[in-house]
Coordinates of C-alpha atoms and ligand atoms in Angstrom, one line a residue:
X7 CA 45.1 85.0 8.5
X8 CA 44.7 82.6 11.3
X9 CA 41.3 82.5 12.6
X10 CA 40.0 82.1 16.4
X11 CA 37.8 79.5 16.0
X12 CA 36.6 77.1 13.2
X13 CA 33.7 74.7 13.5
X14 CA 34.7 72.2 10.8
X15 CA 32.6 69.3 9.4
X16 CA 29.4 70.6 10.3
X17 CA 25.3 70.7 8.5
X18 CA 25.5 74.7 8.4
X19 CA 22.6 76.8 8.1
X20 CA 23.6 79.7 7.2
X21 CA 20.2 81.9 6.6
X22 CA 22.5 83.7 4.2
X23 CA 22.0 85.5 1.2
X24 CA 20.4 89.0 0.2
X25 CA 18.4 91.6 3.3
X26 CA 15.5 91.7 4.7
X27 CA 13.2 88.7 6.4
X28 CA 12.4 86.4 4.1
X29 CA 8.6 85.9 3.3
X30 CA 6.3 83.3 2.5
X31 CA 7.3 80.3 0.8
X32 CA 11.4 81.6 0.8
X33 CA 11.0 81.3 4.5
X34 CA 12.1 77.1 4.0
X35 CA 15.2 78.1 2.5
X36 CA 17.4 78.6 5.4
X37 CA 21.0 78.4 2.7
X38 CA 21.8 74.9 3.9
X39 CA 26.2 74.4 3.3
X40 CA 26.8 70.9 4.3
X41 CA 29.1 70.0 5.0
X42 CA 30.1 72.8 5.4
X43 CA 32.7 75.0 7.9
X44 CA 32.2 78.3 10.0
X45 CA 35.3 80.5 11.4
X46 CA 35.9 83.5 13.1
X47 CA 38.3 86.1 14.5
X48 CA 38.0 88.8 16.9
X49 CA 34.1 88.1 17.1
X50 CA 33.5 88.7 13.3
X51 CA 32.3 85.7 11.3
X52 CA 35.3 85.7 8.2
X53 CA 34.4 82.1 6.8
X54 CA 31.4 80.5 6.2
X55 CA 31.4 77.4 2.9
X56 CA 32.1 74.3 2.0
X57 CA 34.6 71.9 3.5
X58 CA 35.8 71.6 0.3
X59 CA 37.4 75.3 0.3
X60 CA 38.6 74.8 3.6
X61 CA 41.5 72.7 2.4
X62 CA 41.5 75.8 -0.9
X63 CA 41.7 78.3 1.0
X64 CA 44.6 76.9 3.7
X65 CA 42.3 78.1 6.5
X66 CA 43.8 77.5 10.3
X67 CA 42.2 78.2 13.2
X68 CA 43.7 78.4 17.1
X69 CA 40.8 76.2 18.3
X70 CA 39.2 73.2 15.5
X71 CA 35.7 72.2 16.2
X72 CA 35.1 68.9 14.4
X73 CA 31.2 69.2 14.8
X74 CA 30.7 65.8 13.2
X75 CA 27.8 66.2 11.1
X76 CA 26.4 68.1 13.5
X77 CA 24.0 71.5 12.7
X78 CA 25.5 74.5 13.3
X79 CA 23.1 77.7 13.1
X80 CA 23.1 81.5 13.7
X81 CA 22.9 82.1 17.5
X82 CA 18.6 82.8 18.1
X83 CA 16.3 85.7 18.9
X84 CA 13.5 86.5 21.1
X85 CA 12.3 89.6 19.6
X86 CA 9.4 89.9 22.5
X87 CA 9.8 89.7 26.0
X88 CA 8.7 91.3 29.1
X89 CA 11.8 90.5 30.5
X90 CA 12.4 92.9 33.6
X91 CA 9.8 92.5 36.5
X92 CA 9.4 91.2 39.7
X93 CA 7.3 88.2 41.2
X94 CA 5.0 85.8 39.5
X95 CA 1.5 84.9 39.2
X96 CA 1.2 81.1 40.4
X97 CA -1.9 82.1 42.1
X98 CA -4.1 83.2 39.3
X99 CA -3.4 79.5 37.7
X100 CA -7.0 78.2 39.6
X101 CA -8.6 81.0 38.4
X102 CA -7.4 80.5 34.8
X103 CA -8.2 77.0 34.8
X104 CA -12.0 78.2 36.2
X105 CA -12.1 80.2 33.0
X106 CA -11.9 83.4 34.1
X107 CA -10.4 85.0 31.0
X108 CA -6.7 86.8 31.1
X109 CA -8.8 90.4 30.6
X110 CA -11.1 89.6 33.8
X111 CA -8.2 88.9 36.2
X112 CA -6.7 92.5 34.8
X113 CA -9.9 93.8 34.9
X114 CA -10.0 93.0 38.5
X115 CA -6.4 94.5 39.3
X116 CA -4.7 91.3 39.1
X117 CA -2.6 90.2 36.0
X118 CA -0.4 93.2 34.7
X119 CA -1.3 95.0 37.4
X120 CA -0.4 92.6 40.3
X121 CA 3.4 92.7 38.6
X122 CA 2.9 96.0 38.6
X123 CA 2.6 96.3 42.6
X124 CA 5.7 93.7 43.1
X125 CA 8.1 95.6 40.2
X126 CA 7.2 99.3 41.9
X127 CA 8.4 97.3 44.8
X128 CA 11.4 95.9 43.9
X129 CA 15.0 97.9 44.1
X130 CA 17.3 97.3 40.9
X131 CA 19.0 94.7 42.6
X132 CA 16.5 92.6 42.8
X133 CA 15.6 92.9 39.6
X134 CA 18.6 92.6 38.2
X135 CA 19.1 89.3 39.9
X136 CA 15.5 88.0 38.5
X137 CA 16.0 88.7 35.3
X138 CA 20.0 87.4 35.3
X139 CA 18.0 84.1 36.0
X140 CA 16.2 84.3 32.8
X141 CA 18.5 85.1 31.1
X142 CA 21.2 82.4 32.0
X143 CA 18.3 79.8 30.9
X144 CA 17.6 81.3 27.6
X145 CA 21.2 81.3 26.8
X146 CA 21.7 77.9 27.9
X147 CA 18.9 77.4 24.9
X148 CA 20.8 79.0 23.0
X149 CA 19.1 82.6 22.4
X150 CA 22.4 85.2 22.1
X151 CA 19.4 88.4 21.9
X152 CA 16.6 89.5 23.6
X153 CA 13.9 92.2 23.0
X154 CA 13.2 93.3 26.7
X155 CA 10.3 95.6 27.5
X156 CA 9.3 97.7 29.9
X157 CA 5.8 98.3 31.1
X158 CA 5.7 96.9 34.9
X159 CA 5.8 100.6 35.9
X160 CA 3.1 102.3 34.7
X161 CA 4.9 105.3 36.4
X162 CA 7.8 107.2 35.6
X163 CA 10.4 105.9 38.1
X164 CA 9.4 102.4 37.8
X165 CA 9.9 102.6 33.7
X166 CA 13.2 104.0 34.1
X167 CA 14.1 101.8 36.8
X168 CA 13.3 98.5 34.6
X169 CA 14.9 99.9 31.5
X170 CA 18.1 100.9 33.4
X171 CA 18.0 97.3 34.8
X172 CA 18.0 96.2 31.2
X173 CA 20.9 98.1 30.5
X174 CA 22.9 97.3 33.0
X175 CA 22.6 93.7 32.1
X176 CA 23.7 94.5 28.3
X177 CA 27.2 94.9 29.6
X178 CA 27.3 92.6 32.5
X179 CA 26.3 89.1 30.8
X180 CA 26.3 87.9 27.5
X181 CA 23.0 88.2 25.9
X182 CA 22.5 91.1 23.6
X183 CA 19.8 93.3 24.6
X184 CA 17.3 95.3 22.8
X185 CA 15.1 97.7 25.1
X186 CA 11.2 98.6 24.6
X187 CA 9.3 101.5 26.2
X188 CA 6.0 100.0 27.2
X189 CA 4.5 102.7 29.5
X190 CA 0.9 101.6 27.9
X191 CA 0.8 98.3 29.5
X192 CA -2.1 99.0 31.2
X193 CA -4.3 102.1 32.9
X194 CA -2.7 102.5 36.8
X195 CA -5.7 103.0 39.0
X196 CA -4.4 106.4 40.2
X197 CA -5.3 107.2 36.5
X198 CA -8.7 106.9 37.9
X199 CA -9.8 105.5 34.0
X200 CA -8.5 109.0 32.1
X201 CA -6.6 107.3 29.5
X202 CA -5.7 110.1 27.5
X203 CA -4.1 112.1 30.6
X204 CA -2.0 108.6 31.5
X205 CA -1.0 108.5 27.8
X206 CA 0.4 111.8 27.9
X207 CA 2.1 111.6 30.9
X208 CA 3.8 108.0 29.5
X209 CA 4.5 110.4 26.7
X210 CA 6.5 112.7 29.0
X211 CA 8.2 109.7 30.2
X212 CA 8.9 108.5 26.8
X213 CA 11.2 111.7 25.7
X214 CA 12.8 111.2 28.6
X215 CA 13.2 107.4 28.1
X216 CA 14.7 108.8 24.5
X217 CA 17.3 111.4 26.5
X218 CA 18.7 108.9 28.5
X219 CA 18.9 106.6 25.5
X220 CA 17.2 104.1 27.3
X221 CA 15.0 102.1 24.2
X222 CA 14.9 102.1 20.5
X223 CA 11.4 100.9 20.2
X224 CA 7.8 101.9 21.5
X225 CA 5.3 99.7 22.4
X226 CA 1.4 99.9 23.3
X227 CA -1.3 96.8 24.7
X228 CA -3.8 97.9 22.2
X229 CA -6.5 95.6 23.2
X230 CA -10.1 95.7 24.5
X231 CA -10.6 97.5 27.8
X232 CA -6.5 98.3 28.2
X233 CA -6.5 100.7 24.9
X234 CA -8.0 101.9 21.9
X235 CA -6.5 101.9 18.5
X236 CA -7.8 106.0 18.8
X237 CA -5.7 106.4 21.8
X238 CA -2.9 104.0 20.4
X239 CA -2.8 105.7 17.2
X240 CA -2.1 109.3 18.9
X241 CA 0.7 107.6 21.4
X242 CA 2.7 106.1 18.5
X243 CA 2.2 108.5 16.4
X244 CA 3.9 111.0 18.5
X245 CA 6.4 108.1 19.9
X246 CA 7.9 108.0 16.4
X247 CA 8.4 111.8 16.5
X248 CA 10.5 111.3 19.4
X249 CA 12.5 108.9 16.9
X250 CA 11.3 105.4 18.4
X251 CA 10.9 102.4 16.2
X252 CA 7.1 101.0 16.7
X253 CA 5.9 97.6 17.8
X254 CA 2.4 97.2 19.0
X255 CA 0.5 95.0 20.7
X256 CA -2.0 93.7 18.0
X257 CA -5.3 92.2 18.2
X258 CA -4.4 89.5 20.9
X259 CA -7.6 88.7 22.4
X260 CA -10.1 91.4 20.8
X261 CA -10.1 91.7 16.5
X262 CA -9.9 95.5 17.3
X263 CA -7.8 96.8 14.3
X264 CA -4.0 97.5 15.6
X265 CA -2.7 95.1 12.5
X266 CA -4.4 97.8 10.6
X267 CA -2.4 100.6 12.7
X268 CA 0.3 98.7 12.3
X269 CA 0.7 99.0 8.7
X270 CA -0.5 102.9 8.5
X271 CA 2.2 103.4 10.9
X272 CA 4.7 101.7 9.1
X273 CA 5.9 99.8 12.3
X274 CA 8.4 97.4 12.4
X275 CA 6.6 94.4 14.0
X276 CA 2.7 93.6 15.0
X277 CA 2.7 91.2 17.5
X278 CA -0.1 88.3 18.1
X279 CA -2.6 88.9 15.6
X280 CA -4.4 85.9 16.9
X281 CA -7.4 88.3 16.2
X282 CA -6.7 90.3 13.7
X283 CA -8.5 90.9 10.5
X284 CA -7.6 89.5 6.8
X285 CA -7.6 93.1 5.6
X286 CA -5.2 93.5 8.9
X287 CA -3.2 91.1 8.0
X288 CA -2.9 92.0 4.4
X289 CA -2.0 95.3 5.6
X290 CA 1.0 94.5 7.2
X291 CA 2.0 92.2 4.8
X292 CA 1.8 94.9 2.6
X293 CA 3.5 97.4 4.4
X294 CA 6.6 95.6 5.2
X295 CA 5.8 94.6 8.9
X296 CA 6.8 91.9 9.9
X297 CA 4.5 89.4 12.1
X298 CA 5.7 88.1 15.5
X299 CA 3.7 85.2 16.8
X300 CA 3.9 84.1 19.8
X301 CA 2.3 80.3 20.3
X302 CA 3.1 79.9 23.9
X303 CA 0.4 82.5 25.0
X304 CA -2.1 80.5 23.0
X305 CA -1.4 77.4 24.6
X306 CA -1.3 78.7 28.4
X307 CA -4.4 80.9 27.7
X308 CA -6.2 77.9 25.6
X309 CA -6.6 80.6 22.9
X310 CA -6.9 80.0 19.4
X311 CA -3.1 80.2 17.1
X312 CA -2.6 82.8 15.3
X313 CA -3.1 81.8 11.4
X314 CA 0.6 81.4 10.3
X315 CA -0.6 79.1 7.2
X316 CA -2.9 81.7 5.5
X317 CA 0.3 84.4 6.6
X318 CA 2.7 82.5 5.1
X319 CA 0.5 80.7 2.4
X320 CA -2.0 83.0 1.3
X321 CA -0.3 86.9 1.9
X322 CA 3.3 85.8 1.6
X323 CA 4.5 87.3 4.6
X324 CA 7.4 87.6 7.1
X325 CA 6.8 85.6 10.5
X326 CA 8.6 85.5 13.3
X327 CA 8.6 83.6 16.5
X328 CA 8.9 84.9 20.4
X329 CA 8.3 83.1 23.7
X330 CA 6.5 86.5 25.0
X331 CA 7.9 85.4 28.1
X332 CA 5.9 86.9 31.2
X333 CA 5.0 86.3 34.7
X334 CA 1.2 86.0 33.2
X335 CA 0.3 84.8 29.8
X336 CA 3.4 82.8 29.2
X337 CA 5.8 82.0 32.1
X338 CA 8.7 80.4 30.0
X339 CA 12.0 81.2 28.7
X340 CA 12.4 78.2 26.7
X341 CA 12.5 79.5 23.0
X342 CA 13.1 75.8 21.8
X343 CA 9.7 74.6 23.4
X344 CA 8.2 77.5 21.5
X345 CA 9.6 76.2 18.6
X346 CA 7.8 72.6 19.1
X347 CA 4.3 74.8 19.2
X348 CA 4.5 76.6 16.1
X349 CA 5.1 73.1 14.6
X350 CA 2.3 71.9 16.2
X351 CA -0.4 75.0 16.6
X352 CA 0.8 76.2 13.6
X353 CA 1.9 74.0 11.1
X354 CA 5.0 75.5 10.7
X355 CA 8.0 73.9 8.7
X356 CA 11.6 73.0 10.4
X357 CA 13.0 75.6 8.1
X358 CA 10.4 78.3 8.6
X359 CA 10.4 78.0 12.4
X360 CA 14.4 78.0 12.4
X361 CA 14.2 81.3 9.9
X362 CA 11.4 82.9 12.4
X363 CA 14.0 82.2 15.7
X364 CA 17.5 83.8 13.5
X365 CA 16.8 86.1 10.7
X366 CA 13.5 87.1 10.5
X367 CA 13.7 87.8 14.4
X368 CA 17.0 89.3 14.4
X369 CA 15.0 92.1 11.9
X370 CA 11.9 92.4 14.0
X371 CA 14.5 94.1 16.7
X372 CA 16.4 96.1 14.0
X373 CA 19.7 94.3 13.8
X374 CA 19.2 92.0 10.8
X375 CA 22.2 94.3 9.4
X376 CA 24.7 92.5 12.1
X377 CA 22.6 89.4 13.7
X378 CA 20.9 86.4 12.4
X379 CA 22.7 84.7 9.5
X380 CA 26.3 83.1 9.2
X381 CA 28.1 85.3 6.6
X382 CA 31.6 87.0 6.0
X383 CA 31.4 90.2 8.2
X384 CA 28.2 88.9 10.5
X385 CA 28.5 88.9 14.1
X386 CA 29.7 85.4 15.5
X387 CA 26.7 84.2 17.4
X388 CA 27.1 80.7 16.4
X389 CA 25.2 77.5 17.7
X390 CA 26.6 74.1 17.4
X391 CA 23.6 71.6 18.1
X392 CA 23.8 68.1 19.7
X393 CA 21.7 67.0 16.7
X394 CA 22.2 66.6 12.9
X395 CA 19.0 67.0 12.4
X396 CA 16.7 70.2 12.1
X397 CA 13.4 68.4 12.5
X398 CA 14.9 66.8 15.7
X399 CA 14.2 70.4 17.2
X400 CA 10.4 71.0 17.6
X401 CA 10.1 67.1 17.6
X402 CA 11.7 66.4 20.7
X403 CA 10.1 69.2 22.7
X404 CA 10.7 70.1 26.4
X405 CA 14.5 69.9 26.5
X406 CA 17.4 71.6 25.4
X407 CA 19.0 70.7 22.4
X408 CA 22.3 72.9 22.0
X409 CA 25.9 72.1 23.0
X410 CA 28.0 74.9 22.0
X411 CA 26.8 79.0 22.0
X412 CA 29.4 81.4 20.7
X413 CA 28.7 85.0 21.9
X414 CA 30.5 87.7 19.6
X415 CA 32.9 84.6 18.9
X416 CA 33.4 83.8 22.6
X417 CA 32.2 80.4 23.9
X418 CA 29.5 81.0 26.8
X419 CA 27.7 77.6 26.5
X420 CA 29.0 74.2 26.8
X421 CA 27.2 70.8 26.9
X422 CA 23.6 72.8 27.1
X423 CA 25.1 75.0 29.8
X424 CA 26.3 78.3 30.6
X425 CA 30.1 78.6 31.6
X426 CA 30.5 80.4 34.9
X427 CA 33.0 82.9 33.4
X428 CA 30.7 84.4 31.2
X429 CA 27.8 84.8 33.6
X430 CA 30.3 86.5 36.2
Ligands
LIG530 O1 2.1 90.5 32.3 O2 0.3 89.7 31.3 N1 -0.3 90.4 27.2 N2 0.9 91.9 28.3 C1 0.0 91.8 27.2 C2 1.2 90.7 28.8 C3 0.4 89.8 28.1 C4 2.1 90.5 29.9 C5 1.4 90.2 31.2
LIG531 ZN1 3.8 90.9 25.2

C-alpha cells in the first residue's frame, strides 16, 4: 500500500497505548518513538514506529517529510471555549485593574451579559465571520478541535443561532468542532431573578437544541450569584435525560460544591476547580471525571491556579488544559501560551501539559476513541513542530511554535500559517 503522506525521521509522540486519559503520574509518558516515522492514507493514520521498520516494512509514500529530528505530535484540543459571540470587553479592562471582581461587573450587567446584548445583535454572518477569525489563529497554533459553547443567548433564538453558527463552521473550515448547550450562562434580566422559571424555559430550549442535533454536551455557570448547585443539579439532571453529555462549570470563583455534582452526576468534565473542595476533587477523581483547567483565566483575573500538583500528585487524576477562550475572563486563542502557564502557575511537566492539550483533551469532548494519539486506525491530525524539543514549548512562550498541521491527513498549516485553500 502506498501511503499519502509519511513524516520520516521525526521525535514522535505518539500518546499511544491502551483508552482512556491517562492519570496521575502516567500523565509524563506521552509513548515517545524516536526516531521514529508517521504515515497516512485517505486521512487514516496506518503507520506509526520506528525508522527502523520503515526500511522492514518497504513503506512509500506520495509525499516524504524528512522532519529532521524534529517533534511530531497528535494535532491539539481545546476542550473549552466560548467560541461563538460577538464584540469584546476592552472597556471593562480599567475596571478590572481597579479591582472590581469578574462577578461585580456581571452583577452590574456588564461581563456575560454585555456579550450577551452584542450576540442577540449580531446576524449569523457576523458571527460566522468572528469566530472564522479565531479559529484560523488557533489552527495556525496548531489546535485541529474545538469544544465551542453556547451561552451568549440566554434566549431561545439567540442559542440556536450560535450553535447553528457553530455548525456551519464544522463543514466550512478545517477545525473539528464539538458544540455545548450553555443556556445557563447567566440569569437575563427579563427573568426578573426567577431562576427556576429561566432554567426551565433553557430546558425547553435544550430538547429542542437535542432535535435539531445541535450539541452533545450540557453545560451550567454554577457559581455564586449566577447559579446554585440546587438549581444546577435539577438542570443537568434532566439535560442528561434528554441524552446530553455533562460538563459544568465548577467552583471557579466561589468553593460552592459543583466538583461534588460533578462526580454524583457522573459528568464527563468539571471545569476550573480553582475553588473547589479536596472532598470535590476527590470526587471527581473518583468518579472518572476528568479535570479541565484552565490557567489563562487565573492569570487575567489575578486568581489563584487551580491545584494541579495535589490533582495530579496526591488523587491521581486526569487533567486537562483549555484556553477558555472568551471576550471576558480570557481573551486568547493561543493554546500554546496556555501551555507556558500551566508550566508556570502550575508546575506542570512538558509531558503532562502535552498529554492535557492531545489525549486527555481529546476525551474531555468525547472523541478520545478517534482523536488525540498517533496510532494505526487514529485520525491524521498530525503536528510537525519547528523544535526538537518538547520543553522548548511552554519555555519560549508568546509565539507559535508549529510548522506543519495535517487535518484528517490534509496539510492546512504551513510555516506557522494557515494555507488559504483550506480556510476558503
Ligand atoms: O464571557 O465571561 N466564566 N463564563 C464563566 C465566562 C467566564 C465567559 C465570559
Ligand atoms: Zn468557560
Amino acid at each position: 500500500m502506498k501511503l499519502d503522506v509519511l513524516i520520516t525521521n521525526a521525535r514522535v509522540a505518539t500518546l499511544a497505548g491502551g483508552s482512556g486519559p491517562r492519570r496521575g503520574r502516567a500523565m509524563r509518558d506521552v509513548g515517545w518513538v524516536t526516531p521514529g516515522a508517521v504515515g497516512w492514507k485517505d486521512g487514516v493514520i496506518r503507520f506509526v514506529g520506528p525508522m527502523a521498520d520503515v526500511a522492514r516494512h518497504g513503506l512509500e509514500a506520495d509525499a516524504v517529510v524528512d522532519a529532521g529530528g524534529r517533534l511530531v505530535t497528535p494535532g491539539l484540543v481545546d476542550p473549552h471555549t466560548h467560541l461563538v459571540h460577538a464584540g469584546s470587553r476592552e472597556n471593562e479592562l480599567a475596571l478590572k485593574l481597579d479591582g472590581v471582581p469578574y462577578l461585580e461587573i456581571l452583577r452590574q450587567g456588564g461581563g456575560i451579559l454585555s456579550t450577551v446584548r452584542a450576540t442577540r445583535a449580531a446576524d449569523e454572518p457576523a458571527l460566522m465571520a468572528q469566530a472564522r477569525t479565531s479559529l484560523r489563529r488557533m489552527l495556525a497554533q496548531g489546535v485541529t478541535t474545538v469544544e465551542a459553547k453556547s451561552g451568549y443567548g440566554l434566549d431561545e433564538a439567540t442559542e440556536l443561532k450560535q450553535l447553528r453558527v457553530a455548525q456551519q463552521l464544522c463543514s466550512s473550515q478545517p477545525v473539528e468542532l464539538v458544540s455545548t448547550f450553555l443556556g445557563p450562562h447567566a440569569l437575563p434580566p427579563e427573568a426578573g431573578g426567577d431562576a427556576g422559571a429561566f432554567l426551565d424555559q433553557m430546558l425547553a430550549v435544550a430538547a429542542q437544541v437535542r432535535r435539531e442535533g445541535l450539541a452533545e454536551f450540557a453545560d451550567i455557570f454554577c457559581e455564586a450569584g449566577v447559579f446554585s448547585v440546587e438549581q444546577s443539579r435539577r438542570y443537568l439532571a434532566r439535560c442528561r435525560e434528554l441524552g446530553f453529555q455533562l460538563k459544568i462549570h465548577a467552583d471557579e470563583v466561589e468553593p460552592l460544591g459543583g466538583a461534588e455534582l460533578a462526580a454524583e452526576l457522573g459528568a464527563v468534565t468539571a471545569d476550573h476547580v480553582i475553588a473547589a473542595s479536596d472532598n470535590g476533587l476527590r470526587a471527581c477523581v473518583e468518579a472518572g471525571v476528568i479535570l479541565v483547567l484552565l490557567p489563562g483565566t487565573s492569570w487575567n483575573l489575578g486568581a489563584a491556579p487551580a491545584r494541579a500538583r495535589f490533582i495530579l500528585d496526591d488523587l491521581g487524576g486526569a487533567v486537562a488544559l483549555a484556553t477558555d477562550y472568551n471576550p471576558g475572563s480570557c481573551p486568547t486563542e493561543s493554546l500554546q501560551l496556555i501551555m507556558a502557564f500551566a508550566a508556570n502557575l502550575y508546575r506542570m511537566t512538558p509531558e503532562e501539559i502535552l498529554t492535557a492539550v492531545t489525549r486527555n483533551a481529546a476525551y474531555a469532548v468525547g472523541r478520545g476513541h478517534r482523536i488525540g494519539t498517533l496510532e494505526a486506525g487514529k485520525q491524521a491530525d498530525v503536528i510537525l513542530w519547528q523544535t526538537d524539543s518538547l520543553a522548548y514549548i511552554p519555555y519560549h512562550f508568546g509565539v507559535n511554535h508549529v510548522d506543519q498541521v495535517y487535518k484528517r491527513g490534509v496539510l492546512v498549516v504551513a510555516n506557522g500559517q494557515v494555507l488559504e485553500e483550506a480556510s476558503a
